[in-house]
Amino acid sequence: MFWLGIVFVSAFLVLLVGAITQAVWIQRHIRHPRTVMALIVLASLVAIPASLSIALAEPDHFVGWAQYVIGAQTIFLVGITVVVFALRHPTIQPPKVRRVLAIGAHPDDLELACGGSLARFADEGHEVMAIVMSHGANGGRDEVRENEARLGADTLEVASVSVQDFTDTKMATEMERMVKVIELAVELFKPDVILTHSEHDQHQDHHAVHLATLRAGRRSSTILCYESPSATRDFAPNYFVDVAPYMDAKVAAVKRHKDQAGKPYMGAKVLRGAAVFRGSQARTEQAEGFEVVRALSSGLGDL
Ligand SMILES: [Zn+2]
């Protein structure tokens, strides 16, 4: 009985010291760490004096209640072990679904710049929402271009697309209203990642959408800027998405924009060539490049 008392004192001391010194470990690996630590401290406060009294008692004067104390302590120790096991964080976390908000100035911008990435995100189970800021009336027939934007998004399997009515080529004059529209989308959709035009883009609408997104997404953790055909030579990607398996989907989505067919940057050869070039920069087969405005690791995850 003496030795049993010593064993229990030692076990609870180990738990107590462990709870105090391994506080960080407990915080990281156990859900509700405070509950577990409080349980250990409480159990120790009761069990250590009880065990000591058994350990220090003369064997001849050993009393029957010690059996119950030892029994209760055994249950305590097993109970704490079970609780710790039940509340542990699983080692492999299930993949987190991320919400990706992609914003483009004109109906074909998203397909051209980041169509492969959007198809990839959709296939990986992430939720993708697209906003097209205009019907593109200046560069084509606006009555068909809105529908083509929807067809393109469907091809990429983007979950939802919203086509707005800002004035093609004059978006910079509608900055306040654009910021409000994007702000509302950010508020409702709560994106983990926002994709938008780059500041290194010579199209005035692209530039305006970039600025509007940065203002509307001022509280968002992760903003990446994609590469449009009108990007300038200053566009310098530092984040890449491997799109090799998604280039067929990208080419098909771009082809849905029949109204724009014939423009030099719409061809499959150009799209694939650009992907190979960005891929070589990322040491992979084919990629789309992005400029990081800022990126939070938990927002990006394995995107
Ligand atoms: Zn555009």
PDB file of C-alpha atoms and ligand atoms in Angstrom:
ATOM      1  CA  MET A   1       0.000   0.000   0.000  1.00  0.00           C
ATOM      2  CA  PHE A   2       2.943   2.292   0.768  1.00  0.00           C
ATOM      3  CA  TRP A   3       4.284   1.827  -2.730  1.00  0.00           C
ATOM      4  CA  LEU A   4       0.886   2.326  -4.293  1.00  0.00           C
ATOM      5  CA  GLY A   5       0.657   5.643  -2.450  1.00  0.00           C
ATOM      6  CA  ILE A   6       4.084   6.645  -3.807  1.00  0.00           C
ATOM      7  CA  VAL A   7       3.062   5.644  -7.344  1.00  0.00           C
ATOM      8  CA  PHE A   8      -0.062   7.801  -7.192  1.00  0.00           C
ATOM      9  CA  VAL A   9       1.777  10.786  -5.707  1.00  0.00           C
ATOM     10  CA  SER A  10       4.342  10.490  -8.503  1.00  0.00           C
ATOM     11  CA  ALA A  11       1.680  10.126 -11.195  1.00  0.00           C
ATOM     12  CA  PHE A  12      -0.196  13.204 -10.084  1.00  0.00           C
ATOM     13  CA  LEU A  13       3.017  15.196  -9.632  1.00  0.00           C
ATOM     14  CA  VAL A  14       3.991  14.285 -13.193  1.00  0.00           C
ATOM     15  CA  LEU A  15       0.538  15.361 -14.424  1.00  0.00           C
ATOM     16  CA  LEU A  16       0.665  18.581 -12.432  1.00  0.00           C
ATOM     17  CA  VAL A  17       4.170  19.525 -13.547  1.00  0.00           C
ATOM     18  CA  GLY A  18       3.234  18.451 -17.082  1.00  0.00           C
ATOM     19  CA  ALA A  19       0.112  20.635 -17.025  1.00  0.00           C
ATOM     20  CA  ILE A  20       2.144  23.642 -15.921  1.00  0.00           C
ATOM     21  CA  THR A  21       5.317  23.245 -17.961  1.00  0.00           C
ATOM     22  CA  GLN A  22       3.666  21.797 -21.053  1.00  0.00           C
ATOM     23  CA  ALA A  23       0.989  24.456 -21.118  1.00  0.00           C
ATOM     24  CA  VAL A  24       1.916  25.373 -24.691  1.00  0.00           C
ATOM     25  CA  TRP A  25       1.803  21.742 -25.789  1.00  0.00           C
ATOM     26  CA  ILE A  26      -1.642  21.385 -24.186  1.00  0.00           C
ATOM     27  CA  GLN A  27      -2.810  24.616 -25.834  1.00  0.00           C
ATOM     28  CA  ARG A  28      -1.737  23.315 -29.231  1.00  0.00           C
ATOM     29  CA  HIS A  29      -2.848  19.732 -29.044  1.00  0.00           C
ATOM     30  CA  ILE A  30      -5.919  19.643 -26.834  1.00  0.00           C
ATOM     31  CA  ARG A  31      -9.272  21.268 -27.434  1.00  0.00           C
ATOM     32  CA  HIS A  32     -10.483  23.198 -24.401  1.00  0.00           C
ATOM     33  CA  PRO A  33      -6.968  23.194 -22.857  1.00  0.00           C
ATOM     34  CA  ARG A  34      -8.085  25.239 -19.856  1.00  0.00           C
ATOM     35  CA  THR A  35     -10.677  22.621 -18.914  1.00  0.00           C
ATOM     36  CA  VAL A  36      -8.058  19.870 -19.048  1.00  0.00           C
ATOM     37  CA  MET A  37      -5.537  21.875 -17.019  1.00  0.00           C
ATOM     38  CA  ALA A  38      -8.140  22.784 -14.405  1.00  0.00           C
ATOM     39  CA  LEU A  39      -9.121  19.112 -14.162  1.00  0.00           C
ATOM     40  CA  ILE A  40      -5.510  18.055 -13.609  1.00  0.00           C
ATOM     41  CA  VAL A  41      -4.869  20.734 -10.981  1.00  0.00           C
ATOM     42  CA  LEU A  42      -8.089  19.886  -9.107  1.00  0.00           C
ATOM     43  CA  ALA A  43      -7.373  16.148  -9.223  1.00  0.00           C
ATOM     44  CA  SER A  44      -3.843  16.784  -7.945  1.00  0.00           C
ATOM     45  CA  LEU A  45      -5.069  18.964  -5.063  1.00  0.00           C
ATOM     46  CA  VAL A  46      -7.250  16.111  -3.830  1.00  0.00           C
ATOM     47  CA  ALA A  47      -5.134  13.130  -4.786  1.00  0.00           C
ATOM     48  CA  ILE A  48      -1.653  14.191  -3.710  1.00  0.00           C
ATOM     49  CA  PRO A  49      -2.512  14.704  -0.010  1.00  0.00           C
ATOM     50  CA  ALA A  50      -4.604  11.492  -0.035  1.00  0.00           C
ATOM     51  CA  SER A  51      -1.776   9.484  -1.593  1.00  0.00           C
ATOM     52  CA  LEU A  52       0.767  10.984   0.790  1.00  0.00           C
ATOM     53  CA  SER A  53      -1.330  10.060   3.790  1.00  0.00           C
ATOM     54  CA  ILE A  54      -1.450   6.458   2.543  1.00  0.00           C
ATOM     55  CA  ALA A  55       2.256   6.410   1.748  1.00  0.00           C
ATOM     56  CA  LEU A  56       3.266   7.838   5.122  1.00  0.00           C
ATOM     57  CA  ALA A  57       0.886   5.759   7.223  1.00  0.00           C
ATOM     58  CA  GLU A  58       2.385   2.822   9.176  1.00  0.00           C
ATOM     59  CA  PRO A  59       1.491  -0.427   7.380  1.00  0.00           C
ATOM     60  CA  ASP A  60       0.070  -1.725  10.657  1.00  0.00           C
ATOM     61  CA  HIS A  61      -2.222   1.243  10.931  1.00  0.00           C
ATOM     62  CA  PHE A  62      -3.381   0.980   7.394  1.00  0.00           C
ATOM     63  CA  VAL A  63      -7.058   1.737   7.250  1.00  0.00           C
ATOM     64  CA  GLY A  64      -9.681   0.243   4.980  1.00  0.00           C
ATOM     65  CA  TRP A  65     -10.705   3.539   3.376  1.00  0.00           C
ATOM     66  CA  ALA A  66      -7.322   3.659   1.617  1.00  0.00           C
ATOM     67  CA  GLN A  67      -8.639   0.998  -0.741  1.00  0.00           C
ATOM     68  CA  TYR A  68     -11.379   3.388  -1.798  1.00  0.00           C
ATOM     69  CA  VAL A  69      -8.978   6.307  -2.141  1.00  0.00           C
ATOM     70  CA  ILE A  70      -6.668   4.278  -4.367  1.00  0.00           C
ATOM     71  CA  GLY A  71      -9.639   3.030  -6.403  1.00  0.00           C
ATOM     72  CA  ALA A  72     -10.920   6.579  -6.846  1.00  0.00           C
ATOM     73  CA  GLN A  73      -7.450   7.806  -7.863  1.00  0.00           C
ATOM     74  CA  THR A  74      -7.135   5.053 -10.447  1.00  0.00           C
ATOM     75  CA  ILE A  75     -10.470   6.103 -11.912  1.00  0.00           C
ATOM     76  CA  PHE A  76      -9.273   9.757 -11.863  1.00  0.00           C
ATOM     77  CA  LEU A  77      -6.083   8.930 -13.753  1.00  0.00           C
ATOM     78  CA  VAL A  78      -7.874   6.774 -16.319  1.00  0.00           C
ATOM     79  CA  GLY A  79     -10.585   9.456 -16.621  1.00  0.00           C
ATOM     80  CA  ILE A  80      -8.091  12.241 -17.277  1.00  0.00           C
ATOM     81  CA  THR A  81      -6.329  10.086 -19.876  1.00  0.00           C
ATOM     82  CA  VAL A  82      -9.653   9.432 -21.624  1.00  0.00           C
ATOM     83  CA  VAL A  83     -10.631  13.134 -21.508  1.00  0.00           C
ATOM     84  CA  VAL A  84      -7.249  14.212 -22.915  1.00  0.00           C
ATOM     85  CA  PHE A  85      -7.553  11.624 -25.697  1.00  0.00           C
ATOM     86  CA  ALA A  86     -11.117  12.642 -26.509  1.00  0.00           C
ATOM     87  CA  LEU A  87     -10.295  16.356 -26.617  1.00  0.00           C
ATOM     88  CA  ARG A  88      -7.096  16.070 -28.643  1.00  0.00           C
ATOM     89  CA  HIS A  89      -6.831  17.822 -31.979  1.00  0.00           C
ATOM     90  CA  PRO A  90      -6.735  15.279 -34.777  1.00  0.00           C
ATOM     91  CA  THR A  91      -3.228  15.168 -36.273  1.00  0.00           C
ATOM     92  CA  ILE A  92      -4.515  15.397 -39.836  1.00  0.00           C
ATOM     93  CA  GLN A  93      -6.988  18.237 -40.216  1.00  0.00           C
ATOM     94  CA  PRO A  94      -9.629  17.864 -42.922  1.00  0.00           C
ATOM     95  CA  PRO A  95      -8.974  20.299 -45.810  1.00  0.00           C
ATOM     96  CA  LYS A  96     -10.649  23.631 -45.214  1.00  0.00           C
ATOM     97  CA  VAL A  97     -13.035  24.932 -47.850  1.00  0.00           C
ATOM     98  CA  ARG A  98     -11.912  28.400 -48.851  1.00  0.00           C
ATOM     99  CA  ARG A  99     -14.037  31.163 -50.255  1.00  0.00           C
ATOM    100  CA  VAL A 100     -12.442  32.814 -53.263  1.00  0.00           C
ATOM    101  CA  LEU A 101     -13.838  36.099 -54.587  1.00  0.00           C
ATOM    102  CA  ALA A 102     -12.593  36.921 -58.098  1.00  0.00           C
ATOM    103  CA  ILE A 103     -13.258  40.410 -59.454  1.00  0.00           C
ATOM    104  CA  GLY A 104     -12.811  41.365 -63.109  1.00  0.00           C
ATOM    105  CA  ALA A 105     -13.552  44.576 -65.003  1.00  0.00           C
ATOM    106  CA  HIS A 106     -14.878  42.993 -68.235  1.00  0.00           C
ATOM    107  CA  PRO A 107     -16.709  39.786 -69.138  1.00  0.00           C
ATOM    108  CA  ASP A 108     -13.620  37.845 -70.313  1.00  0.00           C
ATOM    109  CA  ASP A 109     -11.025  39.144 -67.830  1.00  0.00           C
ATOM    110  CA  LEU A 110     -11.266  36.356 -65.267  1.00  0.00           C
ATOM    111  CA  GLU A 111     -11.176  33.518 -67.787  1.00  0.00           C
ATOM    112  CA  LEU A 112      -8.130  35.017 -69.528  1.00  0.00           C
ATOM    113  CA  ALA A 113      -6.165  35.890 -66.403  1.00  0.00           C
ATOM    114  CA  CYS A 114      -6.965  33.215 -63.849  1.00  0.00           C
ATOM    115  CA  GLY A 115      -9.365  30.758 -65.507  1.00  0.00           C
ATOM    116  CA  GLY A 116      -7.113  27.780 -64.799  1.00  0.00           C
ATOM    117  CA  SER A 117      -6.804  28.714 -61.124  1.00  0.00           C
ATOM    118  CA  LEU A 118     -10.568  29.209 -60.728  1.00  0.00           C
ATOM    119  CA  ALA A 119     -11.259  25.802 -62.337  1.00  0.00           C
ATOM    120  CA  ARG A 120      -8.701  24.234 -60.029  1.00  0.00           C
ATOM    121  CA  PHE A 121     -10.172  25.864 -56.900  1.00  0.00           C
ATOM    122  CA  ALA A 122     -13.685  24.748 -57.913  1.00  0.00           C
ATOM    123  CA  ASP A 123     -12.555  21.152 -58.510  1.00  0.00           C
ATOM    124  CA  GLU A 124     -10.804  21.073 -55.154  1.00  0.00           C
ATOM    125  CA  GLY A 125     -14.094  21.882 -53.459  1.00  0.00           C
ATOM    126  CA  HIS A 126     -13.486  25.561 -52.746  1.00  0.00           C
ATOM    127  CA  GLU A 127     -16.282  28.057 -53.157  1.00  0.00           C
ATOM    128  CA  VAL A 128     -15.608  30.524 -55.964  1.00  0.00           C
ATOM    129  CA  MET A 129     -17.650  33.663 -56.562  1.00  0.00           C
ATOM    130  CA  ALA A 130     -17.004  35.974 -59.497  1.00  0.00           C
ATOM    131  CA  ILE A 131     -17.944  39.605 -59.996  1.00  0.00           C
ATOM    132  CA  VAL A 132     -17.743  41.084 -63.485  1.00  0.00           C
ATOM    133  CA  MET A 133     -17.931  44.857 -63.162  1.00  0.00           C
ATOM    134  CA  SER A 134     -19.286  45.663 -66.655  1.00  0.00           C
ATOM    135  CA  HIS A 135     -21.021  44.244 -69.691  1.00  0.00           C
ATOM    136  CA  GLY A 136     -18.044  45.301 -71.803  1.00  0.00           C
ATOM    137  CA  ALA A 137     -20.173  47.482 -74.099  1.00  0.00           C
ATOM    138  CA  ASN A 138     -17.225  49.414 -75.474  1.00  0.00           C
ATOM    139  CA  GLY A 139     -15.263  46.379 -76.641  1.00  0.00           C
ATOM    140  CA  GLY A 140     -18.153  44.404 -78.069  1.00  0.00           C
ATOM    141  CA  ARG A 141     -21.900  43.794 -78.011  1.00  0.00           C
ATOM    142  CA  ASP A 142     -22.945  44.168 -74.390  1.00  0.00           C
ATOM    143  CA  GLU A 143     -26.206  42.265 -74.949  1.00  0.00           C
ATOM    144  CA  VAL A 144     -24.300  39.035 -75.644  1.00  0.00           C
ATOM    145  CA  ARG A 145     -21.256  39.630 -73.464  1.00  0.00           C
ATOM    146  CA  GLU A 146     -23.147  39.338 -70.188  1.00  0.00           C
ATOM    147  CA  ASN A 147     -24.346  35.890 -71.201  1.00  0.00           C
ATOM    148  CA  GLU A 148     -20.849  34.950 -72.329  1.00  0.00           C
ATOM    149  CA  ALA A 149     -19.533  35.903 -68.900  1.00  0.00           C
ATOM    150  CA  ARG A 150     -22.012  33.455 -67.382  1.00  0.00           C
ATOM    151  CA  LEU A 151     -21.113  30.731 -69.912  1.00  0.00           C
ATOM    152  CA  GLY A 152     -17.409  31.225 -69.167  1.00  0.00           C
ATOM    153  CA  ALA A 153     -18.017  30.991 -65.415  1.00  0.00           C
ATOM    154  CA  ASP A 154     -20.145  27.856 -65.959  1.00  0.00           C
ATOM    155  CA  THR A 155     -17.337  26.247 -67.938  1.00  0.00           C
ATOM    156  CA  LEU A 156     -14.932  26.887 -65.071  1.00  0.00           C
ATOM    157  CA  GLU A 157     -17.631  25.636 -62.661  1.00  0.00           C
ATOM    158  CA  VAL A 158     -17.526  28.852 -60.691  1.00  0.00           C
ATOM    159  CA  ALA A 159     -20.341  28.702 -58.114  1.00  0.00           C
ATOM    160  CA  SER A 160     -21.839  32.122 -58.823  1.00  0.00           C
ATOM    161  CA  VAL A 161     -21.204  35.110 -61.039  1.00  0.00           C
ATOM    162  CA  SER A 162     -22.573  38.613 -60.701  1.00  0.00           C
ATOM    163  CA  VAL A 163     -22.414  40.922 -63.720  1.00  0.00           C
ATOM    164  CA  GLN A 164     -22.534  44.618 -62.799  1.00  0.00           C
ATOM    165  CA  ASP A 165     -23.305  47.607 -65.012  1.00  0.00           C
ATOM    166  CA  PHE A 166     -20.346  49.934 -64.577  1.00  0.00           C
ATOM    167  CA  THR A 167     -19.350  51.920 -67.645  1.00  0.00           C
ATOM    168  CA  ASP A 168     -16.806  50.178 -69.836  1.00  0.00           C
ATOM    169  CA  THR A 169     -13.608  52.291 -70.169  1.00  0.00           C
ATOM    170  CA  LYS A 170     -14.865  54.855 -67.619  1.00  0.00           C
ATOM    171  CA  MET A 171     -14.832  52.900 -64.380  1.00  0.00           C
ATOM    172  CA  ALA A 172     -12.388  55.287 -62.738  1.00  0.00           C
ATOM    173  CA  THR A 173     -15.193  57.853 -62.670  1.00  0.00           C
ATOM    174  CA  GLU A 174     -17.417  55.451 -60.711  1.00  0.00           C
ATOM    175  CA  MET A 175     -14.948  54.579 -57.991  1.00  0.00           C
ATOM    176  CA  GLU A 176     -17.175  55.197 -54.967  1.00  0.00           C
ATOM    177  CA  ARG A 177     -19.980  53.025 -56.290  1.00  0.00           C
ATOM    178  CA  MET A 178     -17.549  50.255 -57.288  1.00  0.00           C
ATOM    179  CA  VAL A 179     -16.048  50.232 -53.803  1.00  0.00           C
ATOM    180  CA  LYS A 180     -19.544  49.914 -52.327  1.00  0.00           C
ATOM    181  CA  VAL A 181     -20.468  46.964 -54.589  1.00  0.00           C
ATOM    182  CA  ILE A 182     -17.249  45.103 -53.750  1.00  0.00           C
ATOM    183  CA  GLU A 183     -17.578  45.971 -50.051  1.00  0.00           C
ATOM    184  CA  LEU A 184     -21.035  44.424 -50.005  1.00  0.00           C
ATOM    185  CA  ALA A 185     -19.726  41.247 -51.662  1.00  0.00           C
ATOM    186  CA  VAL A 186     -16.882  41.048 -49.136  1.00  0.00           C
ATOM    187  CA  GLU A 187     -19.324  41.543 -46.276  1.00  0.00           C
ATOM    188  CA  LEU A 188     -21.759  38.887 -47.505  1.00  0.00           C
ATOM    189  CA  PHE A 189     -19.347  36.300 -48.939  1.00  0.00           C
ATOM    190  CA  LYS A 190     -16.521  36.753 -46.400  1.00  0.00           C
ATOM    191  CA  PRO A 191     -13.799  35.600 -48.803  1.00  0.00           C
ATOM    192  CA  ASP A 192     -10.596  33.983 -47.562  1.00  0.00           C
ATOM    193  CA  VAL A 193      -8.908  35.099 -50.769  1.00  0.00           C
ATOM    194  CA  ILE A 194      -9.652  37.984 -53.144  1.00  0.00           C
ATOM    195  CA  LEU A 195      -8.362  37.949 -56.726  1.00  0.00           C
ATOM    196  CA  THR A 196      -8.271  41.179 -58.714  1.00  0.00           C
ATOM    197  CA  HIS A 197      -6.462  43.090 -61.435  1.00  0.00           C
ATOM    198  CA  SER A 198      -2.871  44.194 -60.965  1.00  0.00           C
ATOM    199  CA  GLU A 199      -1.659  47.740 -60.516  1.00  0.00           C
ATOM    200  CA  HIS A 200       0.761  46.850 -63.312  1.00  0.00           C
ATOM    201  CA  ASP A 201      -1.893  46.956 -66.019  1.00  0.00           C
ATOM    202  CA  GLN A 202      -2.253  49.570 -68.694  1.00  0.00           C
ATOM    203  CA  HIS A 203      -6.033  49.285 -69.075  1.00  0.00           C
ATOM    204  CA  GLN A 204      -7.637  52.118 -67.149  1.00  0.00           C
ATOM    205  CA  ASP A 205     -10.611  49.996 -66.050  1.00  0.00           C
ATOM    206  CA  HIS A 206      -8.336  47.232 -64.767  1.00  0.00           C
ATOM    207  CA  HIS A 207      -6.397  49.794 -62.785  1.00  0.00           C
ATOM    208  CA  ALA A 208      -9.605  51.270 -61.377  1.00  0.00           C
ATOM    209  CA  VAL A 209     -10.914  47.836 -60.338  1.00  0.00           C
ATOM    210  CA  HIS A 210      -7.574  47.100 -58.671  1.00  0.00           C
ATOM    211  CA  LEU A 211      -7.832  50.285 -56.592  1.00  0.00           C
ATOM    212  CA  ALA A 212     -11.512  49.717 -55.775  1.00  0.00           C
ATOM    213  CA  THR A 213     -10.771  46.149 -54.628  1.00  0.00           C
ATOM    214  CA  LEU A 214      -7.916  47.258 -52.389  1.00  0.00           C
ATOM    215  CA  ARG A 215     -10.162  49.858 -50.784  1.00  0.00           C
ATOM    216  CA  ALA A 216     -13.127  47.509 -50.392  1.00  0.00           C
ATOM    217  CA  GLY A 217     -10.893  44.663 -49.186  1.00  0.00           C
ATOM    218  CA  ARG A 218      -8.944  46.784 -46.727  1.00  0.00           C
ATOM    219  CA  ARG A 219      -9.875  44.393 -43.903  1.00  0.00           C
ATOM    220  CA  SER A 220      -9.319  41.225 -45.960  1.00  0.00           C
ATOM    221  CA  SER A 221      -6.230  39.175 -45.177  1.00  0.00           C
ATOM    222  CA  THR A 222      -5.344  37.799 -48.581  1.00  0.00           C
ATOM    223  CA  ILE A 223      -5.408  39.688 -51.878  1.00  0.00           C
ATOM    224  CA  LEU A 224      -3.722  38.423 -55.031  1.00  0.00           C
ATOM    225  CA  CYS A 225      -3.495  40.231 -58.374  1.00  0.00           C
ATOM    226  CA  TYR A 226      -3.724  38.255 -61.592  1.00  0.00           C
ATOM    227  CA  GLU A 227      -2.159  38.849 -64.976  1.00  0.00           C
ATOM    228  CA  SER A 228      -4.358  40.183 -67.764  1.00  0.00           C
ATOM    229  CA  PRO A 229      -3.151  40.366 -71.370  1.00  0.00           C
ATOM    230  CA  SER A 230      -2.865  44.137 -70.811  1.00  0.00           C
ATOM    231  CA  ALA A 231      -0.444  43.718 -67.874  1.00  0.00           C
ATOM    232  CA  THR A 232       2.672  45.822 -68.266  1.00  0.00           C
ATOM    233  CA  ARG A 233       6.251  44.581 -68.194  1.00  0.00           C
ATOM    234  CA  ASP A 234       6.349  45.508 -64.507  1.00  0.00           C
ATOM    235  CA  PHE A 235       3.980  42.681 -63.649  1.00  0.00           C
ATOM    236  CA  ALA A 236       6.149  40.473 -61.445  1.00  0.00           C
ATOM    237  CA  PRO A 237       4.345  37.425 -60.062  1.00  0.00           C
ATOM    238  CA  ASN A 238       5.494  35.991 -56.752  1.00  0.00           C
ATOM    239  CA  TYR A 239       2.723  33.445 -56.271  1.00  0.00           C
ATOM    240  CA  PHE A 240       1.882  30.726 -58.754  1.00  0.00           C
ATOM    241  CA  VAL A 241      -0.962  28.247 -59.187  1.00  0.00           C
ATOM    242  CA  ASP A 242      -0.155  25.032 -61.011  1.00  0.00           C
ATOM    243  CA  VAL A 243      -2.759  24.891 -63.785  1.00  0.00           C
ATOM    244  CA  ALA A 244      -1.354  22.199 -66.098  1.00  0.00           C
ATOM    245  CA  PRO A 245      -4.403  19.909 -65.651  1.00  0.00           C
ATOM    246  CA  TYR A 246      -6.770  22.871 -66.104  1.00  0.00           C
ATOM    247  CA  MET A 247      -5.538  24.513 -69.294  1.00  0.00           C
ATOM    248  CA  ASP A 248      -8.151  22.731 -71.443  1.00  0.00           C
ATOM    249  CA  ALA A 249     -10.885  24.127 -69.159  1.00  0.00           C
ATOM    250  CA  LYS A 250      -9.339  27.597 -69.387  1.00  0.00           C
ATOM    251  CA  VAL A 251      -9.127  27.502 -73.181  1.00  0.00           C
ATOM    252  CA  ALA A 252     -12.738  26.254 -73.374  1.00  0.00           C
ATOM    253  CA  ALA A 253     -13.946  29.024 -71.026  1.00  0.00           C
ATOM    254  CA  VAL A 254     -12.156  31.704 -73.068  1.00  0.00           C
ATOM    255  CA  LYS A 255     -13.751  30.274 -76.242  1.00  0.00           C
ATOM    256  CA  ARG A 256     -17.201  30.890 -74.799  1.00  0.00           C
ATOM    257  CA  HIS A 257     -16.532  34.593 -75.417  1.00  0.00           C
ATOM    258  CA  LYS A 258     -17.372  34.326 -79.097  1.00  0.00           C
ATOM    259  CA  ASP A 259     -17.940  38.084 -79.291  1.00  0.00           C
ATOM    260  CA  GLN A 260     -14.236  38.591 -78.637  1.00  0.00           C
ATOM    261  CA  ALA A 261     -12.996  35.762 -80.859  1.00  0.00           C
ATOM    262  CA  GLY A 262     -10.199  36.831 -83.165  1.00  0.00           C
ATOM    263  CA  LYS A 263      -8.491  39.100 -80.659  1.00  0.00           C
ATOM    264  CA  PRO A 264      -4.850  37.996 -80.577  1.00  0.00           C
ATOM    265  CA  TYR A 265      -4.773  37.188 -76.861  1.00  0.00           C
ATOM    266  CA  MET A 266      -7.835  34.896 -77.052  1.00  0.00           C
ATOM    267  CA  GLY A 267      -6.082  32.076 -78.912  1.00  0.00           C
ATOM    268  CA  ALA A 268      -5.257  28.747 -77.287  1.00  0.00           C
ATOM    269  CA  LYS A 269      -1.641  29.001 -78.410  1.00  0.00           C
ATOM    270  CA  VAL A 270      -1.136  32.333 -76.647  1.00  0.00           C
ATOM    271  CA  LEU A 271      -2.869  31.130 -73.481  1.00  0.00           C
ATOM    272  CA  ARG A 272      -0.837  27.927 -73.323  1.00  0.00           C
ATOM    273  CA  GLY A 273       2.388  29.760 -74.122  1.00  0.00           C
ATOM    274  CA  ALA A 274       1.842  32.236 -71.297  1.00  0.00           C
ATOM    275  CA  ALA A 275       1.108  29.352 -68.910  1.00  0.00           C
ATOM    276  CA  VAL A 276       4.309  27.565 -69.924  1.00  0.00           C
ATOM    277  CA  PHE A 277       6.313  30.774 -69.383  1.00  0.00           C
ATOM    278  CA  ARG A 278       4.855  31.371 -65.904  1.00  0.00           C
ATOM    279  CA  GLY A 279       5.241  27.665 -65.224  1.00  0.00           C
ATOM    280  CA  SER A 280       8.955  27.836 -65.973  1.00  0.00           C
ATOM    281  CA  GLN A 281       9.279  30.691 -63.488  1.00  0.00           C
ATOM    282  CA  ALA A 282       7.605  28.518 -60.860  1.00  0.00           C
ATOM    283  CA  ARG A 283       9.652  25.444 -61.872  1.00  0.00           C
ATOM    284  CA  THR A 284       6.570  23.587 -62.988  1.00  0.00           C
ATOM    285  CA  GLU A 285       4.903  22.701 -66.258  1.00  0.00           C
ATOM    286  CA  GLN A 286       2.206  25.394 -66.587  1.00  0.00           C
ATOM    287  CA  ALA A 287       1.114  28.029 -64.125  1.00  0.00           C
ATOM    288  CA  GLU A 288      -0.770  31.264 -63.634  1.00  0.00           C
ATOM    289  CA  GLY A 289       1.151  33.967 -61.818  1.00  0.00           C
ATOM    290  CA  PHE A 290      -0.126  36.395 -59.211  1.00  0.00           C
ATOM    291  CA  GLU A 291       1.278  39.402 -57.427  1.00  0.00           C
ATOM    292  CA  VAL A 292       0.714  39.180 -53.703  1.00  0.00           C
ATOM    293  CA  VAL A 293      -0.669  42.333 -52.122  1.00  0.00           C
ATOM    294  CA  ARG A 294      -0.726  40.431 -48.838  1.00  0.00           C
ATOM    295  CA  ALA A 295      -1.285  36.783 -47.985  1.00  0.00           C
ATOM    296  CA  LEU A 296      -2.248  35.046 -44.772  1.00  0.00           C
ATOM    297  CA  SER A 297      -1.160  31.403 -44.676  1.00  0.00           C
ATOM    298  CA  SER A 298      -4.455  30.177 -43.204  1.00  0.00           C
ATOM    299  CA  GLY A 299      -6.333  32.050 -45.940  1.00  0.00           C
ATOM    300  CA  LEU A 300      -4.329  30.530 -48.759  1.00  0.00           C
ATOM    301  CA  GLY A 301      -3.886  27.061 -47.288  1.00  0.00           C
ATOM    302  CA  ASP A 302      -2.972  24.768 -50.160  1.00  0.00           C
ATOM    303  CA  LEU A 303      -4.601  26.870 -52.867  1.00  0.00           C
TER     304      LEU A 303
HETATM  305 ZN    ZN B   1     -10.592  43.772 -69.213  1.00  0.00          ZN
END
